[in-house]
Amino acid sequence: MQMRARELTLFTFRLFATVGALGGPHCAFAVQTVDIASTVQRVMAGVVNIRTRDIVRDPDKNEAVASAGSPAARTDRFFDLFLFPGVGGAVRDARSQGSGFFIRGKEYIVTNHHVVKDAQSIDVVVHGRRYPVKARVVGSDARTDIAVLKVERVDEATNLAFGSSERTRIGEGVFTIGNPFGYGHTVTSGILSARNRTIGQGPFDDFIQTDAAVNPGNSGGPLFNARGEVIGINTALLSDARGISFAIPSETARKVTDLIMGLRKARRTWLGIVSLDLKDDDLAVRDESFGVVVQNLAKGSPAHTAGLEAGDVILAVNEKSVRHANDILRVMDALPVGRKVELKVFRKGTPLRVQVTLGALPANSEVERVEGLY
């Protein structure tokens, strides 16, 4: 099959599909060429560059210091520290760059919590618009690192749609648009490398891995599939690795943004436990090499009320095996407040079944400050 020279220059993903039965007399492979350049043009106006300004006081130095709203200890993981220090004096200006995207009404924008945390002002640059627009935070969720902003309606904007990260196969082509190092609306591409990655970022630690190039300033931007659907929100990278970055799955992003915007009345469920994966614990469980150990329980929490105890090893939730805390969270995230779950538990050599009624995660309380509590 001959291809025109013009077609050979297109920046494309090539997706392979089998035509006919494998091994049959007419078995063949067809190549479907997807013009990503056209898809990029269609979604570009849905992506924004975010500029924030804030001043944070250093209690040790008693003066303002530059900060992008994220602890310095996290700069090797989260890439929001693209700083523009101010000029001398007791007060120094602190600015950062990030990305985001429109999801509704050409007014609502999704980004990362750490991009806008503590920001005194937020400016949003829309593709095709000469001047930035002011934005305010509608709501923010630190645990999943998702925030929703609101601007006055921007007619030039395009609302983007969430796709399914779970239906996207490992190895499929993906691309991202963002604001790396302040170079707005930069496009990079790669493949979906893995799912369900744990990188040590709290109880909702479940990320998509990709090799699409991301850099400081891409944080909060969309990760697209070949159809231009948002399947993730770029949020983290490893400073000592190339070609490895992480995104919040679209299934999680959609649920959290709906909750923030008030489109859902349901609240996040919780058990009220702090756990540790069994393989990382000194406890030995006879005949079992997987599960999570309950280290502590919140008094009056659903797990405490149901009779769960510190030292119990959770082996399964609703007959689904548990190897990591994330396995429990994925089951809980799909269920409403008030639903009962059955935990298969191993306690001091004895297998047990414990029924727990999921409660609503208390808001604005000490609960949210306890690391690893879910």
PDB file of N, CA and C in Angstrom, residues 26-105:
ATOM      1  N   HIS A  26      -7.636 -15.943   5.533  1.00  0.00           N
ATOM      2  CA  HIS A  26      -7.636 -14.541   5.125  1.00  0.00           C
ATOM      3  C   HIS A  26      -7.138 -13.630   6.240  1.00  0.00           C
ATOM      4  N   CYS A  27      -6.354 -14.211   7.159  1.00  0.00           N
ATOM      5  CA  CYS A  27      -5.833 -13.432   8.282  1.00  0.00           C
ATOM      6  C   CYS A  27      -4.961 -12.280   7.777  1.00  0.00           C
ATOM      7  N   ALA A  28      -5.216 -11.075   8.294  1.00  0.00           N
ATOM      8  CA  ALA A  28      -4.433  -9.912   7.880  1.00  0.00           C
ATOM      9  C   ALA A  28      -4.459  -8.891   8.989  1.00  0.00           C
ATOM     10  N   PHE A  29      -3.586  -7.906   8.891  1.00  0.00           N
ATOM     11  CA  PHE A  29      -3.547  -6.826   9.868  1.00  0.00           C
ATOM     12  C   PHE A  29      -3.806  -5.505   9.162  1.00  0.00           C
ATOM     13  N   ALA A  30      -4.695  -4.718   9.743  1.00  0.00           N
ATOM     14  CA  ALA A  30      -4.993  -3.406   9.174  1.00  0.00           C
ATOM     15  C   ALA A  30      -4.365  -2.341  10.051  1.00  0.00           C
ATOM     16  N   VAL A  31      -3.872  -1.290   9.450  1.00  0.00           N
ATOM     17  CA  VAL A  31      -3.279  -0.182  10.188  1.00  0.00           C
ATOM     18  C   VAL A  31      -4.211   1.020  10.123  1.00  0.00           C
ATOM     19  N   GLN A  32      -4.656   1.466  11.298  1.00  0.00           N
ATOM     20  CA  GLN A  32      -5.517   2.641  11.365  1.00  0.00           C
ATOM     21  C   GLN A  32      -4.658   3.822  11.784  1.00  0.00           C
ATOM     22  N   THR A  33      -4.556   4.821  10.949  1.00  0.00           N
ATOM     23  CA  THR A  33      -3.729   5.985  11.247  1.00  0.00           C
ATOM     24  C   THR A  33      -4.594   7.095  11.826  1.00  0.00           C
ATOM     25  N   VAL A  34      -4.270   7.493  13.061  1.00  0.00           N
ATOM     26  CA  VAL A  34      -5.016   8.548  13.734  1.00  0.00           C
ATOM     27  C   VAL A  34      -4.183   9.821  13.693  1.00  0.00           C
ATOM     28  N   ASP A  35      -4.719  10.874  13.134  1.00  0.00           N
ATOM     29  CA  ASP A  35      -4.006  12.143  13.021  1.00  0.00           C
ATOM     30  C   ASP A  35      -4.116  12.882  14.342  1.00  0.00           C
ATOM     31  N   ILE A  36      -3.070  12.755  15.163  1.00  0.00           N
ATOM     32  CA  ILE A  36      -3.125  13.387  16.476  1.00  0.00           C
ATOM     33  C   ILE A  36      -3.087  14.901  16.370  1.00  0.00           C
ATOM     34  N   ALA A  37      -2.503  15.418  15.295  1.00  0.00           N
ATOM     35  CA  ALA A  37      -2.456  16.869  15.131  1.00  0.00           C
ATOM     36  C   ALA A  37      -3.860  17.456  15.093  1.00  0.00           C
ATOM     37  N   SER A  38      -4.778  16.785  14.427  1.00  0.00           N
ATOM     38  CA  SER A  38      -6.162  17.261  14.376  1.00  0.00           C
ATOM     39  C   SER A  38      -6.815  17.182  15.744  1.00  0.00           C
ATOM     40  N   THR A  39      -6.520  16.108  16.488  1.00  0.00           N
ATOM     41  CA  THR A  39      -7.076  15.961  17.835  1.00  0.00           C
ATOM     42  C   THR A  39      -6.542  17.051  18.753  1.00  0.00           C
ATOM     43  N   VAL A  40      -5.259  17.340  18.650  1.00  0.00           N
ATOM     44  CA  VAL A  40      -4.663  18.399  19.465  1.00  0.00           C
ATOM     45  C   VAL A  40      -5.339  19.739  19.182  1.00  0.00           C
ATOM     46  N   GLN A  41      -5.571  20.051  17.929  1.00  0.00           N
ATOM     47  CA  GLN A  41      -6.223  21.309  17.580  1.00  0.00           C
ATOM     48  C   GLN A  41      -7.630  21.385  18.173  1.00  0.00           C
ATOM     49  N   ARG A  42      -8.286  20.241  18.248  1.00  0.00           N
ATOM     50  CA  ARG A  42      -9.665  20.212  18.760  1.00  0.00           C
ATOM     51  C   ARG A  42      -9.721  20.443  20.266  1.00  0.00           C
ATOM     52  N   VAL A  43      -8.721  19.956  21.008  1.00  0.00           N
ATOM     53  CA  VAL A  43      -8.773  20.035  22.467  1.00  0.00           C
ATOM     54  C   VAL A  43      -7.910  21.147  23.057  1.00  0.00           C
ATOM     55  N   MET A  44      -7.068  21.770  22.233  1.00  0.00           N
ATOM     56  CA  MET A  44      -6.107  22.750  22.739  1.00  0.00           C
ATOM     57  C   MET A  44      -6.765  23.866  23.550  1.00  0.00           C
ATOM     58  N   ALA A  45      -7.904  24.363  23.080  1.00  0.00           N
ATOM     59  CA  ALA A  45      -8.565  25.478  23.758  1.00  0.00           C
ATOM     60  C   ALA A  45      -9.207  25.062  25.079  1.00  0.00           C
ATOM     61  N   GLY A  46      -9.151  23.753  25.398  1.00  0.00           N
ATOM     62  CA  GLY A  46      -9.666  23.296  26.683  1.00  0.00           C
ATOM     63  C   GLY A  46      -8.612  23.284  27.768  1.00  0.00           C
ATOM     64  N   VAL A  47      -7.348  23.459  27.379  1.00  0.00           N
ATOM     65  CA  VAL A  47      -6.238  23.410  28.330  1.00  0.00           C
ATOM     66  C   VAL A  47      -5.800  24.823  28.685  1.00  0.00           C
ATOM     67  N   VAL A  48      -5.488  25.049  29.964  1.00  0.00           N
ATOM     68  CA  VAL A  48      -5.083  26.376  30.415  1.00  0.00           C
ATOM     69  C   VAL A  48      -3.732  26.324  31.114  1.00  0.00           C
ATOM     70  N   ASN A  49      -3.043  27.459  31.095  1.00  0.00           N
ATOM     71  CA  ASN A  49      -1.841  27.652  31.892  1.00  0.00           C
ATOM     72  C   ASN A  49      -2.243  28.418  33.148  1.00  0.00           C
ATOM     73  N   ILE A  50      -1.728  27.994  34.274  1.00  0.00           N
ATOM     74  CA  ILE A  50      -2.103  28.598  35.551  1.00  0.00           C
ATOM     75  C   ILE A  50      -0.892  29.266  36.186  1.00  0.00           C
ATOM     76  N   ARG A  51      -1.070  30.510  36.601  1.00  0.00           N
ATOM     77  CA  ARG A  51      -0.029  31.259  37.294  1.00  0.00           C
ATOM     78  C   ARG A  51      -0.554  31.663  38.660  1.00  0.00           C
ATOM     79  N   THR A  52       0.173  31.305  39.696  1.00  0.00           N
ATOM     80  CA  THR A  52      -0.262  31.666  41.041  1.00  0.00           C
ATOM     81  C   THR A  52       0.774  32.547  41.716  1.00  0.00           C
ATOM     82  N   ARG A  53       0.322  33.300  42.683  1.00  0.00           N
ATOM     83  CA  ARG A  53       1.200  34.160  43.473  1.00  0.00           C
ATOM     84  C   ARG A  53       0.824  34.001  44.935  1.00  0.00           C
ATOM     85  N   ASP A  54       1.831  33.782  45.783  1.00  0.00           N
ATOM     86  CA  ASP A  54       1.565  33.695  47.207  1.00  0.00           C
ATOM     87  C   ASP A  54       2.802  34.076  47.993  1.00  0.00           C
ATOM     88  N   ILE A  55       2.599  34.383  49.264  1.00  0.00           N
ATOM     89  CA  ILE A  55       3.682  34.740  50.180  1.00  0.00           C
ATOM     90  C   ILE A  55       3.514  33.887  51.430  1.00  0.00           C
ATOM     91  N   VAL A  56       4.555  33.145  51.776  1.00  0.00           N
ATOM     92  CA  VAL A  56       4.505  32.268  52.945  1.00  0.00           C
ATOM     93  C   VAL A  56       5.565  32.695  53.938  1.00  0.00           C
ATOM     94  N   ARG A  57       5.187  32.831  55.198  1.00  0.00           N
ATOM     95  CA  ARG A  57       6.115  33.281  56.241  1.00  0.00           C
ATOM     96  C   ARG A  57       6.955  32.111  56.736  1.00  0.00           C
ATOM     97  N   ASP A  58       8.249  32.340  56.855  1.00  0.00           N
ATOM     98  CA  ASP A  58       9.153  31.348  57.410  1.00  0.00           C
ATOM     99  C   ASP A  58       9.287  31.634  58.898  1.00  0.00           C
ATOM    100  N   PRO A  59       8.739  30.777  59.775  1.00  0.00           N
ATOM    101  CA  PRO A  59       8.767  31.066  61.217  1.00  0.00           C
ATOM    102  C   PRO A  59      10.179  31.136  61.781  1.00  0.00           C
ATOM    103  N   ASP A  60      11.141  30.446  61.150  1.00  0.00           N
ATOM    104  CA  ASP A  60      12.516  30.463  61.652  1.00  0.00           C
ATOM    105  C   ASP A  60      13.219  31.769  61.313  1.00  0.00           C
ATOM    106  N   LYS A  61      12.939  32.280  60.088  1.00  0.00           N
ATOM    107  CA  LYS A  61      13.617  33.493  59.640  1.00  0.00           C
ATOM    108  C   LYS A  61      12.781  34.744  59.865  1.00  0.00           C
ATOM    109  N   ASN A  62      11.492  34.526  60.225  1.00  0.00           N
ATOM    110  CA  ASN A  62      10.581  35.641  60.467  1.00  0.00           C
ATOM    111  C   ASN A  62      10.483  36.562  59.260  1.00  0.00           C
ATOM    112  N   GLU A  63      10.514  35.996  58.076  1.00  0.00           N
ATOM    113  CA  GLU A  63      10.360  36.784  56.876  1.00  0.00           C
ATOM    114  C   GLU A  63       9.671  35.923  55.830  1.00  0.00           C
ATOM    115  N   ALA A  64       9.160  36.585  54.791  1.00  0.00           N
ATOM    116  CA  ALA A  64       8.473  35.839  53.742  1.00  0.00           C
ATOM    117  C   ALA A  64       9.489  35.146  52.852  1.00  0.00           C
ATOM    118  N   VAL A  65       9.154  33.942  52.414  1.00  0.00           N
ATOM    119  CA  VAL A  65      10.036  33.185  51.529  1.00  0.00           C
ATOM    120  C   VAL A  65       9.259  32.712  50.317  1.00  0.00           C
ATOM    121  N   ALA A  66       9.982  32.460  49.242  1.00  0.00           N
ATOM    122  CA  ALA A  66       9.344  31.985  48.019  1.00  0.00           C
ATOM    123  C   ALA A  66       8.834  30.575  48.200  1.00  0.00           C
ATOM    124  N   SER A  67       7.637  30.354  47.758  1.00  0.00           N
ATOM    125  CA  SER A  67       7.058  29.012  47.818  1.00  0.00           C
ATOM    126  C   SER A  67       6.008  28.880  46.746  1.00  0.00           C
ATOM    127  N   ALA A  68       5.893  27.675  46.204  1.00  0.00           N
ATOM    128  CA  ALA A  68       4.859  27.421  45.206  1.00  0.00           C
ATOM    129  C   ALA A  68       3.701  26.669  45.827  1.00  0.00           C
ATOM    130  N   GLY A  69       3.617  26.664  47.140  1.00  0.00           N
ATOM    131  CA  GLY A  69       2.489  26.018  47.805  1.00  0.00           C
ATOM    132  C   GLY A  69       2.712  24.557  48.091  1.00  0.00           C
ATOM    133  N   SER A  70       3.946  24.080  48.049  1.00  0.00           N
ATOM    134  CA  SER A  70       4.223  22.677  48.298  1.00  0.00           C
ATOM    135  C   SER A  70       5.526  22.560  49.069  1.00  0.00           C
ATOM    136  N   PRO A  71       5.589  21.703  50.095  1.00  0.00           N
ATOM    137  CA  PRO A  71       6.800  21.588  50.895  1.00  0.00           C
ATOM    138  C   PRO A  71       8.019  21.249  50.048  1.00  0.00           C
ATOM    139  N   ALA A  72       9.165  21.812  50.412  1.00  0.00           N
ATOM    140  CA  ALA A  72      10.389  21.571  49.647  1.00  0.00           C
ATOM    141  C   ALA A  72      10.730  20.097  49.600  1.00  0.00           C
ATOM    142  N   ALA A  73      10.329  19.355  50.642  1.00  0.00           N
ATOM    143  CA  ALA A  73      10.643  17.933  50.688  1.00  0.00           C
ATOM    144  C   ALA A  73       9.966  17.158  49.570  1.00  0.00           C
ATOM    145  N   ARG A  74       8.954  17.770  48.948  1.00  0.00           N
ATOM    146  CA  ARG A  74       8.212  17.063  47.917  1.00  0.00           C
ATOM    147  C   ARG A  74       8.649  17.460  46.509  1.00  0.00           C
ATOM    148  N   THR A  75       9.672  18.296  46.386  1.00  0.00           N
ATOM    149  CA  THR A  75      10.034  18.758  45.056  1.00  0.00           C
ATOM    150  C   THR A  75      10.535  17.636  44.166  1.00  0.00           C
ATOM    151  N   ASP A  76      10.978  16.521  44.757  1.00  0.00           N
ATOM    152  CA  ASP A  76      11.429  15.423  43.924  1.00  0.00           C
ATOM    153  C   ASP A  76      10.259  14.607  43.403  1.00  0.00           C
ATOM    154  N   ARG A  77       9.064  14.830  43.939  1.00  0.00           N
ATOM    155  CA  ARG A  77       7.895  14.076  43.490  1.00  0.00           C
ATOM    156  C   ARG A  77       6.902  14.955  42.746  1.00  0.00           C
ATOM    157  N   PHE A  78       6.550  16.079  43.346  1.00  0.00           N
ATOM    158  CA  PHE A  78       5.545  16.938  42.740  1.00  0.00           C
ATOM    159  C   PHE A  78       6.232  18.118  42.054  1.00  0.00           C
ATOM    160  N   PHE A  79       5.773  18.390  40.820  1.00  0.00           N
ATOM    161  CA  PHE A  79       6.530  19.342  40.034  1.00  0.00           C
ATOM    162  C   PHE A  79       5.826  20.679  39.881  1.00  0.00           C
ATOM    163  N   ASP A  80       5.533  21.295  41.036  1.00  0.00           N
ATOM    164  CA  ASP A  80       4.886  22.606  41.004  1.00  0.00           C
ATOM    165  C   ASP A  80       5.850  23.726  41.377  1.00  0.00           C
ATOM    166  N   LEU A  81       7.106  23.425  41.694  1.00  0.00           N
ATOM    167  CA  LEU A  81       8.021  24.456  42.163  1.00  0.00           C
ATOM    168  C   LEU A  81       8.780  25.109  41.013  1.00  0.00           C
ATOM    169  N   PHE A  82       8.060  25.830  40.183  1.00  0.00           N
ATOM    170  CA  PHE A  82       8.705  26.607  39.130  1.00  0.00           C
ATOM    171  C   PHE A  82       8.649  28.039  39.608  1.00  0.00           C
ATOM    172  N   LEU A  83       9.698  28.492  40.283  1.00  0.00           N
ATOM    173  CA  LEU A  83       9.639  29.719  41.076  1.00  0.00           C
ATOM    174  C   LEU A  83      10.247  30.920  40.376  1.00  0.00           C
ATOM    175  N   PHE A  84       9.697  32.052  40.711  1.00  0.00           N
ATOM    176  CA  PHE A  84      10.243  33.329  40.258  1.00  0.00           C
ATOM    177  C   PHE A  84      10.450  34.199  41.497  1.00  0.00           C
ATOM    178  N   PRO A  85      11.566  34.059  42.210  1.00  0.00           N
ATOM    179  CA  PRO A  85      11.776  34.817  43.451  1.00  0.00           C
ATOM    180  C   PRO A  85      11.715  36.314  43.206  1.00  0.00           C
ATOM    181  N   GLY A  86      11.192  37.013  44.187  1.00  0.00           N
ATOM    182  CA  GLY A  86      11.109  38.462  44.095  1.00  0.00           C
ATOM    183  C   GLY A  86      12.461  39.107  44.385  1.00  0.00           C
ATOM    184  N   VAL A  87      12.464  40.398  44.519  1.00  0.00           N
ATOM    185  CA  VAL A  87      13.717  41.140  44.682  1.00  0.00           C
ATOM    186  C   VAL A  87      13.878  41.589  46.119  1.00  0.00           C
ATOM    187  N   GLY A  88      14.803  40.936  46.848  1.00  0.00           N
ATOM    188  CA  GLY A  88      15.261  41.369  48.173  1.00  0.00           C
ATOM    189  C   GLY A  88      14.189  41.777  49.150  1.00  0.00           C
ATOM    190  N   GLY A  89      14.618  42.382  50.259  1.00  0.00           N
ATOM    191  CA  GLY A  89      13.725  42.934  51.245  1.00  0.00           C
ATOM    192  C   GLY A  89      13.131  41.875  52.149  1.00  0.00           C
ATOM    193  N   ALA A  90      12.322  42.345  53.131  1.00  0.00           N
ATOM    194  CA  ALA A  90      11.707  41.439  54.093  1.00  0.00           C
ATOM    195  C   ALA A  90      10.618  40.597  53.455  1.00  0.00           C
ATOM    196  N   VAL A  91      10.051  41.083  52.346  1.00  0.00           N
ATOM    197  CA  VAL A  91       8.986  40.352  51.672  1.00  0.00           C
ATOM    198  C   VAL A  91       9.434  39.996  50.270  1.00  0.00           C
ATOM    199  N   ARG A  92       9.336  38.719  49.945  1.00  0.00           N
ATOM    200  CA  ARG A  92       9.713  38.277  48.610  1.00  0.00           C
ATOM    201  C   ARG A  92       8.513  37.652  47.916  1.00  0.00           C
ATOM    202  N   ASP A  93       8.329  38.027  46.664  1.00  0.00           N
ATOM    203  CA  ASP A  93       7.219  37.516  45.876  1.00  0.00           C
ATOM    204  C   ASP A  93       7.467  36.053  45.543  1.00  0.00           C
ATOM    205  N   ALA A  94       6.419  35.245  45.502  1.00  0.00           N
ATOM    206  CA  ALA A  94       6.549  33.829  45.180  1.00  0.00           C
ATOM    207  C   ALA A  94       5.524  33.468  44.118  1.00  0.00           C
ATOM    208  N   ARG A  95       5.996  32.957  43.000  1.00  0.00           N
ATOM    209  CA  ARG A  95       5.091  32.634  41.913  1.00  0.00           C
ATOM    210  C   ARG A  95       5.359  31.230  41.398  1.00  0.00           C
ATOM    211  N   SER A  96       4.344  30.590  40.901  1.00  0.00           N
ATOM    212  CA  SER A  96       4.503  29.243  40.373  1.00  0.00           C
ATOM    213  C   SER A  96       3.673  29.077  39.117  1.00  0.00           C
ATOM    214  N   GLN A  97       3.996  28.040  38.365  1.00  0.00           N
ATOM    215  CA  GLN A  97       3.300  27.740  37.130  1.00  0.00           C
ATOM    216  C   GLN A  97       2.667  26.361  37.237  1.00  0.00           C
ATOM    217  N   GLY A  98       1.521  26.194  36.607  1.00  0.00           N
ATOM    218  CA  GLY A  98       0.859  24.904  36.554  1.00  0.00           C
ATOM    219  C   GLY A  98      -0.031  24.832  35.334  1.00  0.00           C
ATOM    220  N   SER A  99      -0.809  23.787  35.245  1.00  0.00           N
ATOM    221  CA  SER A  99      -1.718  23.584  34.122  1.00  0.00           C
ATOM    222  C   SER A  99      -3.089  23.188  34.644  1.00  0.00           C
ATOM    223  N   GLY A 100      -4.060  23.173  33.757  1.00  0.00           N
ATOM    224  CA  GLY A 100      -5.414  22.765  34.114  1.00  0.00           C
ATOM    225  C   GLY A 100      -6.243  22.627  32.857  1.00  0.00           C
ATOM    226  N   PHE A 101      -7.539  22.326  33.030  1.00  0.00           N
ATOM    227  CA  PHE A 101      -8.400  22.172  31.856  1.00  0.00           C
ATOM    228  C   PHE A 101      -9.868  22.415  32.211  1.00  0.00           C
ATOM    229  N   PHE A 102     -10.619  22.922  31.232  1.00  0.00           N
ATOM    230  CA  PHE A 102     -12.044  23.199  31.397  1.00  0.00           C
ATOM    231  C   PHE A 102     -12.847  21.895  31.356  1.00  0.00           C
ATOM    232  N   ILE A 103     -13.859  21.808  32.236  1.00  0.00           N
ATOM    233  CA  ILE A 103     -14.710  20.620  32.229  1.00  0.00           C
ATOM    234  C   ILE A 103     -16.207  20.933  32.124  1.00  0.00           C
ATOM    235  N   ARG A 104     -16.601  22.180  32.402  1.00  0.00           N
ATOM    236  CA  ARG A 104     -18.043  22.448  32.427  1.00  0.00           C
ATOM    237  C   ARG A 104     -18.308  23.939  32.258  1.00  0.00           C
ATOM    238  N   GLY A 105     -19.262  24.246  31.392  1.00  0.00           N
ATOM    239  CA  GLY A 105     -19.763  25.605  31.257  1.00  0.00           C
ATOM    240  C   GLY A 105     -18.768  26.642  30.779  1.00  0.00           C
TER     241      GLY A 105
END
